[in-house]
mmCIF file with all atom_site columns, C-alpha atoms in Angstrom:
data_model
loop_
_atom_site.group_PDB
_atom_site.id
_atom_site.type_symbol
_atom_site.label_atom_id
_atom_site.label_alt_id
_atom_site.label_comp_id
_atom_site.label_asym_id
_atom_site.label_entity_id
_atom_site.label_seq_id
_atom_site.pdbx_PDB_ins_code
_atom_site.Cartn_x
_atom_site.Cartn_y
_atom_site.Cartn_z
_atom_site.occupancy
_atom_site.B_iso_or_equiv
_atom_site.pdbx_formal_charge
_atom_site.auth_seq_id
_atom_site.auth_comp_id
_atom_site.auth_asym_id
_atom_site.auth_atom_id
_atom_site.pdbx_PDB_model_num
ATOM 1   C CA . ASP A 1 1   ? 133.741 90.629 32.279 1.00 0.00 ? 676 ASP A CA 1
ATOM 2   C CA . VAL A 1 2   ? 136.300 90.750 29.466 1.00 0.00 ? 677 VAL A CA 1
ATOM 3   C CA . VAL A 1 3   ? 134.551 90.981 26.115 1.00 0.00 ? 678 VAL A CA 1
ATOM 4   C CA . MET A 1 4   ? 136.333 89.274 23.234 1.00 0.00 ? 679 MET A CA 1
ATOM 5   C CA . THR A 1 5   ? 135.422 90.744 19.857 1.00 0.00 ? 680 THR A CA 1
ATOM 6   C CA . GLN A 1 6   ? 136.293 88.476 16.970 1.00 0.00 ? 681 GLN A CA 1
ATOM 7   C CA . THR A 1 7   ? 136.168 89.513 13.323 1.00 0.00 ? 682 THR A CA 1
ATOM 8   C CA . PRO A 1 8   ? 135.111 88.639 10.746 1.00 0.00 ? 683 PRO A CA 1
ATOM 9   C CA . PRO A 1 9   ? 132.257 86.331 11.790 1.00 0.00 ? 684 PRO A CA 1
ATOM 10  C CA . SER A 1 10  ? 132.806 84.299 8.651  1.00 0.00 ? 685 SER A CA 1
ATOM 11  C CA . LEU A 1 11  ? 135.393 83.869 5.940  1.00 0.00 ? 686 LEU A CA 1
ATOM 12  C CA . SER A 1 12  ? 134.972 82.246 2.548  1.00 0.00 ? 687 SER A CA 1
ATOM 13  C CA . VAL A 1 13  ? 138.323 81.065 1.216  1.00 0.00 ? 688 VAL A CA 1
ATOM 14  C CA . ALA A 1 14  ? 139.841 79.083 -1.602 1.00 0.00 ? 689 ALA A CA 1
ATOM 15  C CA . ILE A 1 15  ? 142.261 76.279 -0.887 1.00 0.00 ? 690 ILE A CA 1
ATOM 16  C CA . GLY A 1 16  ? 145.772 77.688 -0.815 1.00 0.00 ? 691 GLY A CA 1
ATOM 17  C CA . GLN A 1 17  ? 144.654 81.172 0.153  1.00 0.00 ? 692 GLN A CA 1
ATOM 18  C CA . SER A 1 18  ? 145.888 82.895 3.320  1.00 0.00 ? 693 SER A CA 1
ATOM 19  C CA . VAL A 1 19  ? 143.519 84.415 5.885  1.00 0.00 ? 694 VAL A CA 1
ATOM 20  C CA . SER A 1 20  ? 143.659 86.394 9.115  1.00 0.00 ? 695 SER A CA 1
ATOM 21  C CA . ILE A 1 21  ? 141.251 86.512 12.037 1.00 0.00 ? 696 ILE A CA 1
ATOM 22  C CA . SER A 1 22  ? 141.220 89.373 14.515 1.00 0.00 ? 697 SER A CA 1
ATOM 23  C CA . CYS A 1 23  ? 140.449 89.155 18.227 1.00 0.00 ? 698 CYS A CA 1
ATOM 24  C CA . LYS A 1 24  ? 140.248 92.279 20.395 1.00 0.00 ? 699 LYS A CA 1
ATOM 25  C CA . SER A 1 25  ? 139.696 92.254 24.142 1.00 0.00 ? 700 SER A CA 1
ATOM 26  C CA . SER A 1 26  ? 137.990 94.921 26.242 1.00 0.00 ? 701 SER A CA 1
ATOM 27  C CA . GLN A 1 27  ? 140.826 94.780 28.790 1.00 0.00 ? 702 GLN A CA 1
ATOM 28  C CA . SER A 1 28  ? 144.517 94.011 28.652 1.00 0.00 ? 703 SER A CA 1
ATOM 29  C CA . LEU A 1 29  ? 145.193 90.286 28.765 1.00 0.00 ? 704 LEU A CA 1
ATOM 30  C CA . VAL A 1 30  ? 148.597 90.680 30.419 1.00 0.00 ? 705 VAL A CA 1
ATOM 31  C CA . TYR A 1 31  ? 148.530 88.834 33.727 1.00 0.00 ? 706 TYR A CA 1
ATOM 32  C CA . SER A 1 32  ? 150.454 89.879 36.853 1.00 0.00 ? 707 SER A CA 1
ATOM 33  C CA . ASP A 1 33  ? 153.177 87.380 35.922 1.00 0.00 ? 708 ASP A CA 1
ATOM 34  C CA . GLY A 1 34  ? 153.806 89.304 32.720 1.00 0.00 ? 709 GLY A CA 1
ATOM 35  C CA . LYS A 1 35  ? 152.387 86.589 30.485 1.00 0.00 ? 710 LYS A CA 1
ATOM 36  C CA . THR A 1 36  ? 149.437 86.967 28.120 1.00 0.00 ? 711 THR A CA 1
ATOM 37  C CA . TYR A 1 37  ? 146.849 84.203 28.305 1.00 0.00 ? 712 TYR A CA 1
ATOM 38  C CA . LEU A 1 38  ? 145.204 84.464 24.905 1.00 0.00 ? 713 LEU A CA 1
ATOM 39  C CA . HIS A 1 39  ? 144.600 81.239 23.017 1.00 0.00 ? 714 HIS A CA 1
ATOM 40  C CA . TRP A 1 40  ? 143.108 80.054 19.720 1.00 0.00 ? 715 TRP A CA 1
ATOM 41  C CA . LEU A 1 41  ? 140.905 77.008 19.242 1.00 0.00 ? 716 LEU A CA 1
ATOM 42  C CA . LEU A 1 42  ? 139.334 75.295 16.232 1.00 0.00 ? 717 LEU A CA 1
ATOM 43  C CA . GLN A 1 43  ? 136.037 73.462 16.333 1.00 0.00 ? 718 GLN A CA 1
ATOM 44  C CA . SER A 1 44  ? 135.539 71.296 13.289 1.00 0.00 ? 719 SER A CA 1
ATOM 45  C CA . SER A 1 45  ? 131.987 70.286 12.415 1.00 0.00 ? 720 SER A CA 1
ATOM 46  C CA . GLY A 1 46  ? 130.464 68.001 15.027 1.00 0.00 ? 721 GLY A CA 1
ATOM 47  C CA . ARG A 1 47  ? 133.663 67.848 17.071 1.00 0.00 ? 722 ARG A CA 1
ATOM 48  C CA . SER A 1 48  ? 134.907 69.199 20.388 1.00 0.00 ? 723 SER A CA 1
ATOM 49  C CA . PRO A 1 49  ? 137.068 72.318 20.278 1.00 0.00 ? 724 PRO A CA 1
ATOM 50  C CA . LYS A 1 50  ? 140.783 71.727 19.846 1.00 0.00 ? 725 LYS A CA 1
ATOM 51  C CA . ARG A 1 51  ? 143.417 74.184 20.960 1.00 0.00 ? 726 ARG A CA 1
ATOM 52  C CA . LEU A 1 52  ? 145.837 75.304 18.246 1.00 0.00 ? 727 LEU A CA 1
ATOM 53  C CA . ILE A 1 53  ? 147.803 78.125 19.852 1.00 0.00 ? 728 ILE A CA 1
ATOM 54  C CA . TYR A 1 54  ? 148.379 79.090 23.487 1.00 0.00 ? 729 TYR A CA 1
ATOM 55  C CA . GLN A 1 55  ? 149.725 82.264 25.047 1.00 0.00 ? 730 GLN A CA 1
ATOM 56  C CA . VAL A 1 56  ? 149.378 84.290 21.844 1.00 0.00 ? 731 VAL A CA 1
ATOM 57  C CA . SER A 1 57  ? 151.924 82.572 19.642 1.00 0.00 ? 732 SER A CA 1
ATOM 58  C CA . ASN A 1 58  ? 152.862 79.072 20.842 1.00 0.00 ? 733 ASN A CA 1
ATOM 59  C CA . LEU A 1 59  ? 151.735 76.292 18.516 1.00 0.00 ? 734 LEU A CA 1
ATOM 60  C CA . ASP A 1 60  ? 150.379 73.129 20.071 1.00 0.00 ? 735 ASP A CA 1
ATOM 61  C CA . SER A 1 61  ? 152.062 69.865 19.193 1.00 0.00 ? 736 SER A CA 1
ATOM 62  C CA . GLY A 1 62  ? 151.075 68.657 15.745 1.00 0.00 ? 737 GLY A CA 1
ATOM 63  C CA . VAL A 1 63  ? 149.761 72.030 14.584 1.00 0.00 ? 738 VAL A CA 1
ATOM 64  C CA . PRO A 1 64  ? 151.393 72.943 11.260 1.00 0.00 ? 739 PRO A CA 1
ATOM 65  C CA . ASP A 1 65  ? 153.468 76.085 11.018 1.00 0.00 ? 740 ASP A CA 1
ATOM 66  C CA . ARG A 1 66  ? 150.980 77.421 8.477  1.00 0.00 ? 741 ARG A CA 1
ATOM 67  C CA . PHE A 1 67  ? 149.259 78.705 11.632 1.00 0.00 ? 742 PHE A CA 1
ATOM 68  C CA . SER A 1 68  ? 150.675 81.679 13.476 1.00 0.00 ? 743 SER A CA 1
ATOM 69  C CA . GLY A 1 69  ? 149.494 83.918 16.277 1.00 0.00 ? 744 GLY A CA 1
ATOM 70  C CA . THR A 1 70  ? 150.573 87.458 17.017 1.00 0.00 ? 745 THR A CA 1
ATOM 71  C CA . GLY A 1 71  ? 149.514 90.361 19.161 1.00 0.00 ? 746 GLY A CA 1
ATOM 72  C CA . SER A 1 72  ? 149.776 91.959 22.561 1.00 0.00 ? 747 SER A CA 1
ATOM 73  C CA . GLN A 1 73  ? 147.751 93.661 25.289 1.00 0.00 ? 748 GLN A CA 1
ATOM 74  C CA . LYS A 1 74  ? 144.269 93.836 23.710 1.00 0.00 ? 749 LYS A CA 1
ATOM 75  C CA . ASP A 1 75  ? 144.804 93.132 20.000 1.00 0.00 ? 750 ASP A CA 1
ATOM 76  C CA . PHE A 1 76  ? 145.518 89.684 18.589 1.00 0.00 ? 751 PHE A CA 1
ATOM 77  C CA . THR A 1 77  ? 145.582 87.978 15.195 1.00 0.00 ? 752 THR A CA 1
ATOM 78  C CA . LEU A 1 78  ? 145.504 84.403 13.966 1.00 0.00 ? 753 LEU A CA 1
ATOM 79  C CA . LYS A 1 79  ? 146.938 83.889 10.501 1.00 0.00 ? 754 LYS A CA 1
ATOM 80  C CA . ILE A 1 80  ? 146.511 80.770 8.427  1.00 0.00 ? 755 ILE A CA 1
ATOM 81  C CA . SER A 1 81  ? 148.767 80.481 5.385  1.00 0.00 ? 756 SER A CA 1
ATOM 82  C CA . ARG A 1 82  ? 147.893 78.193 2.460  1.00 0.00 ? 757 ARG A CA 1
ATOM 83  C CA . VAL A 1 83  ? 144.511 77.077 3.798  1.00 0.00 ? 758 VAL A CA 1
ATOM 84  C CA . GLU A 1 84  ? 143.781 73.371 3.478  1.00 0.00 ? 759 GLU A CA 1
ATOM 85  C CA . ALA A 1 85  ? 140.409 71.617 3.578  1.00 0.00 ? 760 ALA A CA 1
ATOM 86  C CA . LYS A 1 86  ? 141.128 70.243 7.053  1.00 0.00 ? 761 LYS A CA 1
ATOM 87  C CA . ASP A 1 87  ? 141.416 73.824 8.376  1.00 0.00 ? 762 ASP A CA 1
ATOM 88  C CA . LEU A 1 88  ? 137.704 74.459 7.870  1.00 0.00 ? 763 LEU A CA 1
ATOM 89  C CA . GLY A 1 89  ? 135.504 75.007 10.900 1.00 0.00 ? 764 GLY A CA 1
ATOM 90  C CA . VAL A 1 90  ? 134.901 77.662 13.562 1.00 0.00 ? 765 VAL A CA 1
ATOM 91  C CA . TYR A 1 91  ? 137.853 79.433 15.158 1.00 0.00 ? 766 TYR A CA 1
ATOM 92  C CA . TYR A 1 92  ? 137.564 80.882 18.651 1.00 0.00 ? 767 TYR A CA 1
ATOM 93  C CA . CYS A 1 93  ? 139.873 83.098 20.625 1.00 0.00 ? 768 CYS A CA 1
ATOM 94  C CA . ALA A 1 94  ? 139.783 82.598 24.387 1.00 0.00 ? 769 ALA A CA 1
ATOM 95  C CA . GLN A 1 95  ? 141.259 84.443 27.344 1.00 0.00 ? 770 GLN A CA 1
ATOM 96  C CA . THR A 1 96  ? 142.214 82.836 30.640 1.00 0.00 ? 771 THR A CA 1
ATOM 97  C CA . THR A 1 97  ? 143.888 85.885 32.174 1.00 0.00 ? 772 THR A CA 1
ATOM 98  C CA . HIS A 1 98  ? 140.743 87.001 33.968 1.00 0.00 ? 773 HIS A CA 1
ATOM 99  C CA . PHE A 1 99  ? 137.792 85.235 35.564 1.00 0.00 ? 774 PHE A CA 1
ATOM 100 C CA . PRO A 1 100 ? 135.285 84.652 34.154 1.00 0.00 ? 775 PRO A CA 1
ATOM 101 C CA . ASN A 1 101 ? 137.246 83.195 31.264 1.00 0.00 ? 776 ASN A CA 1
ATOM 102 C CA . THR A 1 102 ? 135.657 84.324 28.009 1.00 0.00 ? 777 THR A CA 1
ATOM 103 C CA . PHE A 1 103 ? 135.555 83.369 24.361 1.00 0.00 ? 778 PHE A CA 1
ATOM 104 C CA . GLY A 1 104 ? 135.134 85.268 21.145 1.00 0.00 ? 779 GLY A CA 1
ATOM 105 C CA . ALA A 1 105 ? 131.921 84.610 19.211 1.00 0.00 ? 780 ALA A CA 1
ATOM 106 C CA . GLY A 1 106 ? 133.800 82.601 16.607 1.00 0.00 ? 781 GLY A CA 1
ATOM 107 C CA . THR A 1 107 ? 134.869 82.922 12.974 1.00 0.00 ? 782 THR A CA 1
ATOM 108 C CA . LYS A 1 108 ? 133.506 80.347 10.566 1.00 0.00 ? 783 LYS A CA 1
ATOM 109 C CA . LEU A 1 109 ? 136.019 79.420 7.883  1.00 0.00 ? 784 LEU A CA 1
ATOM 110 C CA . GLU A 1 110 ? 134.293 77.998 4.798  1.00 0.00 ? 785 GLU A CA 1
ATOM 111 C CA . LEU A 1 111 ? 135.294 77.005 1.305  1.00 0.00 ? 786 LEU A CA 1
ATOM 112 C CA . LYS A 1 112 ? 134.606 79.471 -1.455 1.00 0.00 ? 787 LYS A CA 1
ATOM 113 C CA . ALA B 2 1   ? 147.107 59.815 26.477 1.00 0.00 ? 446 ALA B CA 1
ATOM 114 C CA . VAL B 2 2   ? 144.927 62.403 28.199 1.00 0.00 ? 447 VAL B CA 1
ATOM 115 C CA . GLN B 2 3   ? 141.277 61.445 28.043 1.00 0.00 ? 448 GLN B CA 1
ATOM 116 C CA . LEU B 2 4   ? 138.203 63.245 29.370 1.00 0.00 ? 449 LEU B CA 1
ATOM 117 C CA . VAL B 2 5   ? 134.820 61.559 29.120 1.00 0.00 ? 450 VAL B CA 1
ATOM 118 C CA . GLU B 2 6   ? 131.626 63.360 30.110 1.00 0.00 ? 451 GLU B CA 1
ATOM 119 C CA . SER B 2 7   ? 128.380 61.635 31.061 1.00 0.00 ? 452 SER B CA 1
ATOM 120 C CA . GLY B 2 8   ? 125.085 62.300 32.769 1.00 0.00 ? 453 GLY B CA 1
ATOM 121 C CA . GLY B 2 9   ? 123.348 64.495 30.218 1.00 0.00 ? 454 GLY B CA 1
ATOM 122 C CA . GLY B 2 10  ? 119.758 64.017 29.153 1.00 0.00 ? 455 GLY B CA 1
ATOM 123 C CA . LEU B 2 11  ? 116.299 65.505 28.915 1.00 0.00 ? 456 LEU B CA 1
ATOM 124 C CA . VAL B 2 12  ? 115.108 67.233 32.080 1.00 0.00 ? 457 VAL B CA 1
ATOM 125 C CA . GLN B 2 13  ? 112.144 69.450 32.919 1.00 0.00 ? 458 GLN B CA 1
ATOM 126 C CA . PRO B 2 14  ? 112.586 73.104 33.868 1.00 0.00 ? 459 PRO B CA 1
ATOM 127 C CA . GLY B 2 15  ? 113.233 73.532 37.574 1.00 0.00 ? 460 GLY B CA 1
ATOM 128 C CA . LYS B 2 16  ? 114.663 70.037 37.955 1.00 0.00 ? 461 LYS B CA 1
ATOM 129 C CA . SER B 2 17  ? 118.233 68.895 38.643 1.00 0.00 ? 462 SER B CA 1
ATOM 130 C CA . LEU B 2 18  ? 120.930 66.880 36.901 1.00 0.00 ? 463 LEU B CA 1
ATOM 131 C CA . LYS B 2 19  ? 124.479 65.855 37.773 1.00 0.00 ? 464 LYS B CA 1
ATOM 132 C CA . LEU B 2 20  ? 127.170 65.643 35.129 1.00 0.00 ? 465 LEU B CA 1
ATOM 133 C CA . SER B 2 21  ? 130.406 63.699 35.457 1.00 0.00 ? 466 SER B CA 1
ATOM 134 C CA . CYS B 2 22  ? 133.743 63.964 33.694 1.00 0.00 ? 467 CYS B CA 1
ATOM 135 C CA . SER B 2 23  ? 136.013 60.955 34.046 1.00 0.00 ? 468 SER B CA 1
ATOM 136 C CA . ALA B 2 24  ? 139.700 61.767 33.583 1.00 0.00 ? 469 ALA B CA 1
ATOM 137 C CA . SER B 2 25  ? 142.600 59.496 32.680 1.00 0.00 ? 470 SER B CA 1
ATOM 138 C CA . GLY B 2 26  ? 146.126 59.702 31.303 1.00 0.00 ? 471 GLY B CA 1
ATOM 139 C CA . PHE B 2 27  ? 147.336 62.377 33.719 1.00 0.00 ? 472 PHE B CA 1
ATOM 140 C CA . THR B 2 28  ? 147.558 63.134 37.450 1.00 0.00 ? 473 THR B CA 1
ATOM 141 C CA . PHE B 2 29  ? 144.022 64.468 37.889 1.00 0.00 ? 474 PHE B CA 1
ATOM 142 C CA . SER B 2 30  ? 144.627 65.865 41.390 1.00 0.00 ? 475 SER B CA 1
ATOM 143 C CA . SER B 2 31  ? 147.342 68.193 40.075 1.00 0.00 ? 476 SER B CA 1
ATOM 144 C CA . TYR B 2 32  ? 145.125 70.102 37.668 1.00 0.00 ? 477 TYR B CA 1
ATOM 145 C CA . GLY B 2 33  ? 142.290 72.556 37.868 1.00 0.00 ? 478 GLY B CA 1
ATOM 146 C CA . MET B 2 34  ? 139.321 71.765 35.653 1.00 0.00 ? 479 MET B CA 1
ATOM 147 C CA . HIS B 2 35  ? 136.690 73.744 33.757 1.00 0.00 ? 480 HIS B CA 1
ATOM 148 C CA . TRP B 2 36  ? 133.134 73.190 32.600 1.00 0.00 ? 481 TRP B CA 1
ATOM 149 C CA . ILE B 2 37  ? 132.242 74.980 29.352 1.00 0.00 ? 482 ILE B CA 1
ATOM 150 C CA . ARG B 2 38  ? 128.947 74.762 27.505 1.00 0.00 ? 483 ARG B CA 1
ATOM 151 C CA . GLN B 2 39  ? 127.713 75.359 23.976 1.00 0.00 ? 484 GLN B CA 1
ATOM 152 C CA . ALA B 2 40  ? 124.056 76.003 23.219 1.00 0.00 ? 485 ALA B CA 1
ATOM 153 C CA . PRO B 2 41  ? 122.795 74.518 19.934 1.00 0.00 ? 486 PRO B CA 1
ATOM 154 C CA . GLY B 2 42  ? 124.305 76.450 17.029 1.00 0.00 ? 487 GLY B CA 1
ATOM 155 C CA . LYS B 2 43  ? 126.008 78.941 19.353 1.00 0.00 ? 488 LYS B CA 1
ATOM 156 C CA . GLY B 2 44  ? 129.488 79.694 20.621 1.00 0.00 ? 489 GLY B CA 1
ATOM 157 C CA . LEU B 2 45  ? 131.418 78.594 23.682 1.00 0.00 ? 490 LEU B CA 1
ATOM 158 C CA . ASP B 2 46  ? 130.299 79.761 27.124 1.00 0.00 ? 491 ASP B CA 1
ATOM 159 C CA . TRP B 2 47  ? 132.505 79.275 30.173 1.00 0.00 ? 492 TRP B CA 1
ATOM 160 C CA . VAL B 2 48  ? 130.556 77.902 33.157 1.00 0.00 ? 493 VAL B CA 1
ATOM 161 C CA . ALA B 2 49  ? 132.797 77.104 36.126 1.00 0.00 ? 494 ALA B CA 1
ATOM 162 C CA . TYR B 2 50  ? 136.300 76.290 37.324 1.00 0.00 ? 495 TYR B CA 1
ATOM 163 C CA . ILE B 2 51  ? 137.695 74.262 40.199 1.00 0.00 ? 496 ILE B CA 1
ATOM 164 C CA . SER B 2 52  ? 141.324 74.459 41.206 1.00 0.00 ? 497 SER B CA 1
ATOM 165 C CA . SER B 2 53  ? 143.497 71.531 42.238 1.00 0.00 ? 498 SER B CA 1
ATOM 166 C CA . SER B 2 54  ? 142.848 72.590 45.845 1.00 0.00 ? 499 SER B CA 1
ATOM 167 C CA . SER B 2 55  ? 139.062 72.763 45.184 1.00 0.00 ? 500 SER B CA 1
ATOM 168 C CA . GLY B 2 56  ? 138.670 76.525 45.057 1.00 0.00 ? 501 GLY B CA 1
ATOM 169 C CA . THR B 2 57  ? 135.767 77.392 42.751 1.00 0.00 ? 502 THR B CA 1
ATOM 170 C CA . VAL B 2 58  ? 134.673 80.180 40.397 1.00 0.00 ? 503 VAL B CA 1
ATOM 171 C CA . TYR B 2 59  ? 131.349 80.447 38.547 1.00 0.00 ? 504 TYR B CA 1
ATOM 172 C CA . ALA B 2 60  ? 129.834 82.396 35.712 1.00 0.00 ? 505 ALA B CA 1
ATOM 173 C CA . ASP B 2 61  ? 127.163 84.812 36.937 1.00 0.00 ? 506 ASP B CA 1
ATOM 174 C CA . ALA B 2 62  ? 124.499 83.010 34.869 1.00 0.00 ? 507 ALA B CA 1
ATOM 175 C CA . VAL B 2 63  ? 124.903 79.806 36.888 1.00 0.00 ? 508 VAL B CA 1
ATOM 176 C CA . LYS B 2 64  ? 126.024 81.063 40.288 1.00 0.00 ? 509 LYS B CA 1
ATOM 177 C CA . GLU B 2 65  ? 123.753 79.798 43.099 1.00 0.00 ? 510 GLU B CA 1
ATOM 178 C CA . ARG B 2 66  ? 122.311 77.109 40.771 1.00 0.00 ? 511 ARG B CA 1
ATOM 179 C CA . PHE B 2 67  ? 125.312 75.040 39.650 1.00 0.00 ? 512 PHE B CA 1
ATOM 180 C CA . THR B 2 68  ? 128.011 73.439 41.814 1.00 0.00 ? 513 THR B CA 1
ATOM 181 C CA . ILE B 2 69  ? 131.344 72.191 40.533 1.00 0.00 ? 514 ILE B CA 1
ATOM 182 C CA . SER B 2 70  ? 133.178 69.554 42.573 1.00 0.00 ? 515 SER B CA 1
ATOM 183 C CA . ARG B 2 71  ? 135.796 66.878 42.224 1.00 0.00 ? 516 ARG B CA 1
ATOM 184 C CA . ASP B 2 72  ? 136.711 63.470 43.627 1.00 0.00 ? 517 ASP B CA 1
ATOM 185 C CA . ASN B 2 73  ? 140.440 62.980 43.198 1.00 0.00 ? 518 ASN B CA 1
ATOM 186 C CA . ALA B 2 74  ? 140.254 59.369 44.396 1.00 0.00 ? 519 ALA B CA 1
ATOM 187 C CA . LYS B 2 75  ? 137.912 58.629 41.495 1.00 0.00 ? 520 LYS B CA 1
ATOM 188 C CA . ASN B 2 76  ? 139.634 60.964 38.990 1.00 0.00 ? 521 ASN B CA 1
ATOM 189 C CA . THR B 2 77  ? 136.250 62.508 38.364 1.00 0.00 ? 522 THR B CA 1
ATOM 190 C CA . LEU B 2 78  ? 134.927 66.037 37.973 1.00 0.00 ? 523 LEU B CA 1
ATOM 191 C CA . TYR B 2 79  ? 131.271 66.847 38.605 1.00 0.00 ? 524 TYR B CA 1
ATOM 192 C CA . LEU B 2 80  ? 128.774 69.567 37.813 1.00 0.00 ? 525 LEU B CA 1
ATOM 193 C CA . GLN B 2 81  ? 125.529 69.625 39.798 1.00 0.00 ? 526 GLN B CA 1
ATOM 194 C CA . LEU B 2 82  ? 122.880 71.537 37.877 1.00 0.00 ? 527 LEU B CA 1
ATOM 195 C CA . ASN B 2 83  ? 119.870 72.725 39.924 1.00 0.00 ? 528 ASN B CA 1
ATOM 196 C CA . SER B 2 84  ? 116.844 74.869 39.084 1.00 0.00 ? 529 SER B CA 1
ATOM 197 C CA . LEU B 2 85  ? 117.424 74.248 35.405 1.00 0.00 ? 530 LEU B CA 1
ATOM 198 C CA . LYS B 2 86  ? 116.123 76.694 32.817 1.00 0.00 ? 531 LYS B CA 1
ATOM 199 C CA . SER B 2 87  ? 115.522 76.305 29.089 1.00 0.00 ? 532 SER B CA 1
ATOM 200 C CA . GLU B 2 88  ? 118.538 78.533 28.447 1.00 0.00 ? 533 GLU B CA 1
ATOM 201 C CA . ASP B 2 89  ? 120.772 75.928 30.126 1.00 0.00 ? 534 ASP B CA 1
ATOM 202 C CA . THR B 2 90  ? 120.173 73.620 27.149 1.00 0.00 ? 535 THR B CA 1
ATOM 203 C CA . ALA B 2 91  ? 123.635 72.949 25.737 1.00 0.00 ? 536 ALA B CA 1
ATOM 204 C CA . ILE B 2 92  ? 126.451 70.498 25.216 1.00 0.00 ? 537 ILE B CA 1
ATOM 205 C CA . TYR B 2 93  ? 128.537 70.567 28.387 1.00 0.00 ? 538 TYR B CA 1
ATOM 206 C CA . TYR B 2 94  ? 132.275 70.001 28.009 1.00 0.00 ? 539 TYR B CA 1
ATOM 207 C CA . CYS B 2 95  ? 134.902 69.503 30.659 1.00 0.00 ? 540 CYS B CA 1
ATOM 208 C CA . ALA B 2 96  ? 138.394 70.824 29.909 1.00 0.00 ? 541 ALA B CA 1
ATOM 209 C CA . ARG B 2 97  ? 141.720 70.691 31.687 1.00 0.00 ? 542 ARG B CA 1
ATOM 210 C CA . SER B 2 98  ? 142.962 73.877 33.267 1.00 0.00 ? 543 SER B CA 1
ATOM 211 C CA . ASP B 2 99  ? 146.142 74.377 31.241 1.00 0.00 ? 544 ASP B CA 1
ATOM 212 C CA . TRP B 2 100 ? 144.429 76.910 29.006 1.00 0.00 ? 545 TRP B CA 1
ATOM 213 C CA . PHE B 2 101 ? 141.880 74.536 27.471 1.00 0.00 ? 546 PHE B CA 1
ATOM 214 C CA . ALA B 2 102 ? 144.534 72.130 26.191 1.00 0.00 ? 547 ALA B CA 1
ATOM 215 C CA . TYR B 2 103 ? 142.263 69.084 26.464 1.00 0.00 ? 548 TYR B CA 1
ATOM 216 C CA . TRP B 2 104 ? 138.503 68.726 26.058 1.00 0.00 ? 549 TRP B CA 1
ATOM 217 C CA . GLY B 2 105 ? 136.051 65.894 26.429 1.00 0.00 ? 550 GLY B CA 1
ATOM 218 C CA . GLN B 2 106 ? 133.514 64.947 23.757 1.00 0.00 ? 551 GLN B CA 1
ATOM 219 C CA . GLY B 2 107 ? 130.693 66.675 25.641 1.00 0.00 ? 552 GLY B CA 1
ATOM 220 C CA . THR B 2 108 ? 127.336 65.599 27.047 1.00 0.00 ? 553 THR B CA 1
ATOM 221 C CA . LEU B 2 109 ? 124.033 67.105 25.900 1.00 0.00 ? 554 LEU B CA 1
ATOM 222 C CA . VAL B 2 110 ? 121.655 68.595 28.439 1.00 0.00 ? 555 VAL B CA 1
ATOM 223 C CA . THR B 2 111 ? 118.181 69.448 27.158 1.00 0.00 ? 556 THR B CA 1
ATOM 224 C CA . VAL B 2 112 ? 115.861 71.398 29.441 1.00 0.00 ? 557 VAL B CA 1
ATOM 225 C CA . SER B 2 113 ? 112.299 71.171 28.200 1.00 0.00 ? 558 SER B CA 1
ATOM 226 C CA . SER B 2 114 ? 108.830 70.323 29.443 1.00 0.00 ? 559 SER B CA 1
#
């Protein structure tokens, strides 16, 4: 199975600060079609997960451009610029290149 | 708008069975594969099973031989049959659409306890 290693496990931030979350996979996430199926989701407290970014760097509709995703092969990063209160929650990376699909353990973004 | 609504969760004794449903609306259900994903209390996300639009299936090792994913396209409904339940199956069970987890339901809680 592909292991997704997410760091840090938690982040304490001030409003307006920028943060980055790392996600590293144990295998390349490049599929046979040449695309990379690495995605980022946010789970706010008591809510279902919501996808923010798909295929490394594509923002979902309605997601502000303060969010950005970069990376390739096995090394990926989510960056949030100018954190707002509504950004708080647990961020997960997820891969759908390989079965079983797998998730990172999550990064909890909290207010400092 | 795309909507996924899970149901069927509850309290069940170890070794017993339960069947979860996920009712889909707002899109052509038969055209999409679907996932079940679970989340144990206070833990992260754990992928459980997938069914393609043509009903091919894939399972996580932890549930293989015990869980069965199925679909009824006429009813726009996804199912997960849970057999031989264990305490470690206690979790919120979510259904999600196959386009890389774009849409999720609100989840249904399964508690396995005597």
